[in-house]
Amino acid sequence: MTESLVAIDSLIVFAVSLLIGALGIYLGAKVVVDVEDYTYAIVTALIGAIIWGVVGLFLGWIPLLGPALVLLSYLAVVNWRYPGGWIQAAAITLLAWVSVLVVLYVLAVIGVTGFDAVGVPGT
């Protein structure tokens, strides 16, 4: 019984974290490229998290180059999913990161969640 509760708890944490990460991408995309589609942001966050994890698993261990390749792969996902180019993708990612940090900080202060989210690197 306890294992099933842990699994359910993990799924809830993943879903909430993904929604928070997608909110960051949504806000970044809205400001940078004027795209307002939260469902699209959720899919982008999910794909980004998967790519981040896979590239991190296989290349993240390489000193200096590994983390850069992981970040570049995440930026490639954002660049692929949203109009513009690499600069817009970087701007969307930066705004997503900042907005997620703000949301997570507020949620952590009121005791709702920890300080992490799925779909936005470094949170």
PDB file of N, CA and C in Angstrom, residues 9-66:
ATOM      1  N   ASP A   9       2.057   9.985  -5.194  1.00  0.00           N
ATOM      2  CA  ASP A   9       2.669  11.238  -4.758  1.00  0.00           C
ATOM      3  C   ASP A   9       3.688  11.724  -5.787  1.00  0.00           C
ATOM      4  N   SER A  10       4.507  10.811  -6.301  1.00  0.00           N
ATOM      5  CA  SER A  10       5.508  11.169  -7.307  1.00  0.00           C
ATOM      6  C   SER A  10       4.854  11.682  -8.582  1.00  0.00           C
ATOM      7  N   LEU A  11       3.771  11.048  -9.005  1.00  0.00           N
ATOM      8  CA  LEU A  11       3.060  11.499 -10.204  1.00  0.00           C
ATOM      9  C   LEU A  11       2.450  12.889 -10.013  1.00  0.00           C
ATOM     10  N   ILE A  12       1.916  13.138  -8.832  1.00  0.00           N
ATOM     11  CA  ILE A  12       1.337  14.461  -8.544  1.00  0.00           C
ATOM     12  C   ILE A  12       2.422  15.525  -8.553  1.00  0.00           C
ATOM     13  N   VAL A  13       3.550  15.233  -7.916  1.00  0.00           N
ATOM     14  CA  VAL A  13       4.668  16.192  -7.886  1.00  0.00           C
ATOM     15  C   VAL A  13       5.161  16.451  -9.302  1.00  0.00           C
ATOM     16  N   PHE A  14       5.299  15.387 -10.110  1.00  0.00           N
ATOM     17  CA  PHE A  14       5.731  15.543 -11.500  1.00  0.00           C
ATOM     18  C   PHE A  14       4.750  16.421 -12.272  1.00  0.00           C
ATOM     19  N   ALA A  15       3.461  16.139 -12.158  1.00  0.00           N
ATOM     20  CA  ALA A  15       2.444  16.899 -12.898  1.00  0.00           C
ATOM     21  C   ALA A  15       2.439  18.369 -12.499  1.00  0.00           C
ATOM     22  N   VAL A  16       2.481  18.640 -11.210  1.00  0.00           N
ATOM     23  CA  VAL A  16       2.481  20.035 -10.746  1.00  0.00           C
ATOM     24  C   VAL A  16       3.756  20.737 -11.201  1.00  0.00           C
ATOM     25  N   SER A  17       4.893  20.045 -11.089  1.00  0.00           N
ATOM     26  CA  SER A  17       6.159  20.634 -11.527  1.00  0.00           C
ATOM     27  C   SER A  17       6.148  20.915 -13.025  1.00  0.00           C
ATOM     28  N   LEU A  18       5.577  19.990 -13.796  1.00  0.00           N
ATOM     29  CA  LEU A  18       5.478  20.187 -15.237  1.00  0.00           C
ATOM     30  C   LEU A  18       4.591  21.389 -15.555  1.00  0.00           C
ATOM     31  N   LEU A  19       3.491  21.534 -14.852  1.00  0.00           N
ATOM     32  CA  LEU A  19       2.600  22.675 -15.085  1.00  0.00           C
ATOM     33  C   LEU A  19       3.279  23.994 -14.734  1.00  0.00           C
ATOM     34  N   ILE A  20       4.078  23.999 -13.684  1.00  0.00           N
ATOM     35  CA  ILE A  20       4.808  25.214 -13.307  1.00  0.00           C
ATOM     36  C   ILE A  20       5.875  25.521 -14.358  1.00  0.00           C
ATOM     37  N   GLY A  21       6.592  24.480 -14.801  1.00  0.00           N
ATOM     38  CA  GLY A  21       7.588  24.675 -15.855  1.00  0.00           C
ATOM     39  C   GLY A  21       6.953  25.186 -17.138  1.00  0.00           C
ATOM     40  N   ALA A  22       5.801  24.630 -17.490  1.00  0.00           N
ATOM     41  CA  ALA A  22       5.089  25.074 -18.687  1.00  0.00           C
ATOM     42  C   ALA A  22       4.612  26.517 -18.545  1.00  0.00           C
ATOM     43  N   LEU A  23       4.234  26.915 -17.336  1.00  0.00           N
ATOM     44  CA  LEU A  23       3.839  28.307 -17.104  1.00  0.00           C
ATOM     45  C   LEU A  23       4.994  29.244 -17.429  1.00  0.00           C
ATOM     46  N   GLY A  24       6.194  28.864 -17.027  1.00  0.00           N
ATOM     47  CA  GLY A  24       7.368  29.680 -17.337  1.00  0.00           C
ATOM     48  C   GLY A  24       7.595  29.797 -18.833  1.00  0.00           C
ATOM     49  N   ILE A  25       7.501  28.684 -19.535  1.00  0.00           N
ATOM     50  CA  ILE A  25       7.676  28.712 -20.990  1.00  0.00           C
ATOM     51  C   ILE A  25       6.565  29.528 -21.644  1.00  0.00           C
ATOM     52  N   TYR A  26       5.345  29.351 -21.158  1.00  0.00           N
ATOM     53  CA  TYR A  26       4.211  30.119 -21.688  1.00  0.00           C
ATOM     54  C   TYR A  26       4.464  31.622 -21.549  1.00  0.00           C
ATOM     55  N   LEU A  27       4.885  32.038 -20.355  1.00  0.00           N
ATOM     56  CA  LEU A  27       5.135  33.465 -20.123  1.00  0.00           C
ATOM     57  C   LEU A  27       6.284  33.975 -20.981  1.00  0.00           C
ATOM     58  N   GLY A  28       7.360  33.174 -21.083  1.00  0.00           N
ATOM     59  CA  GLY A  28       8.487  33.572 -21.920  1.00  0.00           C
ATOM     60  C   GLY A  28       8.081  33.701 -23.383  1.00  0.00           C
ATOM     61  N   ALA A  29       7.324  32.729 -23.889  1.00  0.00           N
ATOM     62  CA  ALA A  29       6.890  32.760 -25.285  1.00  0.00           C
ATOM     63  C   ALA A  29       5.919  33.910 -25.539  1.00  0.00           C
ATOM     64  N   LYS A  30       5.075  34.196 -24.567  1.00  0.00           N
ATOM     65  CA  LYS A  30       4.118  35.297 -24.723  1.00  0.00           C
ATOM     66  C   LYS A  30       4.855  36.633 -24.860  1.00  0.00           C
ATOM     67  N   VAL A  31       5.861  36.829 -24.038  1.00  0.00           N
ATOM     68  CA  VAL A  31       6.607  38.087 -24.060  1.00  0.00           C
ATOM     69  C   VAL A  31       7.511  38.185 -25.286  1.00  0.00           C
ATOM     70  N   VAL A  32       8.222  37.107 -25.606  1.00  0.00           N
ATOM     71  CA  VAL A  32       9.256  37.168 -26.641  1.00  0.00           C
ATOM     72  C   VAL A  32       8.685  37.045 -28.050  1.00  0.00           C
ATOM     73  N   VAL A  33       7.817  36.068 -28.297  1.00  0.00           N
ATOM     74  CA  VAL A  33       7.335  35.817 -29.664  1.00  0.00           C
ATOM     75  C   VAL A  33       5.829  35.957 -29.810  1.00  0.00           C
ATOM     76  N   ASP A  34       5.164  36.438 -28.773  1.00  0.00           N
ATOM     77  CA  ASP A  34       3.721  36.696 -28.795  1.00  0.00           C
ATOM     78  C   ASP A  34       2.905  35.445 -29.136  1.00  0.00           C
ATOM     79  N   VAL A  35       3.297  34.308 -28.542  1.00  0.00           N
ATOM     80  CA  VAL A  35       2.547  33.062 -28.689  1.00  0.00           C
ATOM     81  C   VAL A  35       1.884  32.759 -27.364  1.00  0.00           C
ATOM     82  N   GLU A  36       0.561  32.603 -27.368  1.00  0.00           N
ATOM     83  CA  GLU A  36      -0.203  32.366 -26.150  1.00  0.00           C
ATOM     84  C   GLU A  36      -0.943  31.042 -26.254  1.00  0.00           C
ATOM     85  N   ASP A  37      -0.244  29.949 -25.970  1.00  0.00           N
ATOM     86  CA  ASP A  37      -0.858  28.625 -26.012  1.00  0.00           C
ATOM     87  C   ASP A  37      -0.250  27.783 -24.900  1.00  0.00           C
ATOM     88  N   TYR A  38      -0.980  27.662 -23.808  1.00  0.00           N
ATOM     89  CA  TYR A  38      -0.459  26.957 -22.628  1.00  0.00           C
ATOM     90  C   TYR A  38      -0.281  25.470 -22.902  1.00  0.00           C
ATOM     91  N   THR A  39      -1.180  24.868 -23.666  1.00  0.00           N
ATOM     92  CA  THR A  39      -1.042  23.446 -24.008  1.00  0.00           C
ATOM     93  C   THR A  39       0.247  23.220 -24.797  1.00  0.00           C
ATOM     94  N   TYR A  40       0.545  24.100 -25.708  1.00  0.00           N
ATOM     95  CA  TYR A  40       1.781  24.025 -26.483  1.00  0.00           C
ATOM     96  C   TYR A  40       2.992  24.138 -25.553  1.00  0.00           C
ATOM     97  N   ALA A  41       2.894  25.005 -24.552  1.00  0.00           N
ATOM     98  CA  ALA A  41       3.974  25.166 -23.582  1.00  0.00           C
ATOM     99  C   ALA A  41       4.154  23.904 -22.734  1.00  0.00           C
ATOM    100  N   ILE A  42       3.055  23.234 -22.399  1.00  0.00           N
ATOM    101  CA  ILE A  42       3.147  21.983 -21.631  1.00  0.00           C
ATOM    102  C   ILE A  42       3.897  20.928 -22.443  1.00  0.00           C
ATOM    103  N   VAL A  43       3.538  20.792 -23.710  1.00  0.00           N
ATOM    104  CA  VAL A  43       4.219  19.816 -24.566  1.00  0.00           C
ATOM    105  C   VAL A  43       5.692  20.181 -24.718  1.00  0.00           C
ATOM    106  N   THR A  44       5.979  21.459 -24.899  1.00  0.00           N
ATOM    107  CA  THR A  44       7.372  21.911 -25.008  1.00  0.00           C
ATOM    108  C   THR A  44       8.141  21.598 -23.728  1.00  0.00           C
ATOM    109  N   ALA A  45       7.541  21.856 -22.580  1.00  0.00           N
ATOM    110  CA  ALA A  45       8.201  21.563 -21.301  1.00  0.00           C
ATOM    111  C   ALA A  45       8.465  20.069 -21.153  1.00  0.00           C
ATOM    112  N   LEU A  46       7.516  19.255 -21.548  1.00  0.00           N
ATOM    113  CA  LEU A  46       7.685  17.805 -21.447  1.00  0.00           C
ATOM    114  C   LEU A  46       8.786  17.305 -22.381  1.00  0.00           C
ATOM    115  N   ILE A  47       8.765  17.745 -23.636  1.00  0.00           N
ATOM    116  CA  ILE A  47       9.815  17.356 -24.578  1.00  0.00           C
ATOM    117  C   ILE A  47      11.175  17.860 -24.096  1.00  0.00           C
ATOM    118  N   GLY A  48      11.199  19.108 -23.627  1.00  0.00           N
ATOM    119  CA  GLY A  48      12.448  19.680 -23.123  1.00  0.00           C
ATOM    120  C   GLY A  48      13.000  18.907 -21.944  1.00  0.00           C
ATOM    121  N   ALA A  49      12.131  18.489 -21.040  1.00  0.00           N
ATOM    122  CA  ALA A  49      12.570  17.721 -19.875  1.00  0.00           C
ATOM    123  C   ALA A  49      13.122  16.358 -20.290  1.00  0.00           C
ATOM    124  N   ILE A  50      12.477  15.731 -21.262  1.00  0.00           N
ATOM    125  CA  ILE A  50      12.943  14.424 -21.741  1.00  0.00           C
ATOM    126  C   ILE A  50      14.297  14.564 -22.423  1.00  0.00           C
ATOM    127  N   ILE A  51      14.421  15.533 -23.312  1.00  0.00           N
ATOM    128  CA  ILE A  51      15.692  15.750 -24.024  1.00  0.00           C
ATOM    129  C   ILE A  51      16.788  16.120 -23.030  1.00  0.00           C
ATOM    130  N   TRP A  52      16.477  17.006 -22.076  1.00  0.00           N
ATOM    131  CA  TRP A  52      17.434  17.404 -21.036  1.00  0.00           C
ATOM    132  C   TRP A  52      17.932  16.168 -20.295  1.00  0.00           C
ATOM    133  N   GLY A  53      17.018  15.298 -19.920  1.00  0.00           N
ATOM    134  CA  GLY A  53      17.383  14.100 -19.174  1.00  0.00           C
ATOM    135  C   GLY A  53      18.220  13.130 -19.985  1.00  0.00           C
ATOM    136  N   VAL A  54      17.839  12.891 -21.239  1.00  0.00           N
ATOM    137  CA  VAL A  54      18.566  11.937 -22.083  1.00  0.00           C
ATOM    138  C   VAL A  54      19.962  12.454 -22.413  1.00  0.00           C
ATOM    139  N   VAL A  55      20.051  13.694 -22.848  1.00  0.00           N
ATOM    140  CA  VAL A  55      21.365  14.257 -23.178  1.00  0.00           C
ATOM    141  C   VAL A  55      22.224  14.349 -21.921  1.00  0.00           C
ATOM    142  N   GLY A  56      21.604  14.718 -20.800  1.00  0.00           N
ATOM    143  CA  GLY A  56      22.343  14.765 -19.540  1.00  0.00           C
ATOM    144  C   GLY A  56      22.873  13.408 -19.129  1.00  0.00           C
ATOM    145  N   LEU A  57      22.093  12.373 -19.360  1.00  0.00           N
ATOM    146  CA  LEU A  57      22.507  11.012 -19.015  1.00  0.00           C
ATOM    147  C   LEU A  57      23.726  10.581 -19.822  1.00  0.00           C
ATOM    148  N   PHE A  58      23.690  10.865 -21.121  1.00  0.00           N
ATOM    149  CA  PHE A  58      24.758  10.383 -21.988  1.00  0.00           C
ATOM    150  C   PHE A  58      25.943  11.336 -22.120  1.00  0.00           C
ATOM    151  N   LEU A  59      25.718  12.637 -22.000  1.00  0.00           N
ATOM    152  CA  LEU A  59      26.801  13.596 -22.223  1.00  0.00           C
ATOM    153  C   LEU A  59      27.061  14.534 -21.049  1.00  0.00           C
ATOM    154  N   GLY A  60      26.149  14.575 -20.103  1.00  0.00           N
ATOM    155  CA  GLY A  60      26.263  15.531 -19.003  1.00  0.00           C
ATOM    156  C   GLY A  60      27.481  15.341 -18.124  1.00  0.00           C
ATOM    157  N   TRP A  61      28.069  14.160 -18.138  1.00  0.00           N
ATOM    158  CA  TRP A  61      29.225  13.856 -17.289  1.00  0.00           C
ATOM    159  C   TRP A  61      30.521  14.474 -17.816  1.00  0.00           C
ATOM    160  N   ILE A  62      30.550  14.908 -19.077  1.00  0.00           N
ATOM    161  CA  ILE A  62      31.767  15.477 -19.668  1.00  0.00           C
ATOM    162  C   ILE A  62      32.002  16.855 -19.057  1.00  0.00           C
ATOM    163  N   PRO A  63      33.149  17.064 -18.417  1.00  0.00           N
ATOM    164  CA  PRO A  63      33.415  18.362 -17.776  1.00  0.00           C
ATOM    165  C   PRO A  63      33.288  19.525 -18.763  1.00  0.00           C
ATOM    166  N   LEU A  64      32.611  20.562 -18.335  1.00  0.00           N
ATOM    167  CA  LEU A  64      32.350  21.799 -19.073  1.00  0.00           C
ATOM    168  C   LEU A  64      31.537  21.599 -20.348  1.00  0.00           C
ATOM    169  N   LEU A  65      31.921  20.693 -21.213  1.00  0.00           N
ATOM    170  CA  LEU A  65      31.215  20.474 -22.464  1.00  0.00           C
ATOM    171  C   LEU A  65      29.848  19.830 -22.242  1.00  0.00           C
ATOM    172  N   GLY A  66      29.759  18.884 -21.324  1.00  0.00           N
ATOM    173  CA  GLY A  66      28.515  18.174 -21.074  1.00  0.00           C
ATOM    174  C   GLY A  66      27.354  19.091 -20.709  1.00  0.00           C
TER     175      GLY A  66
END
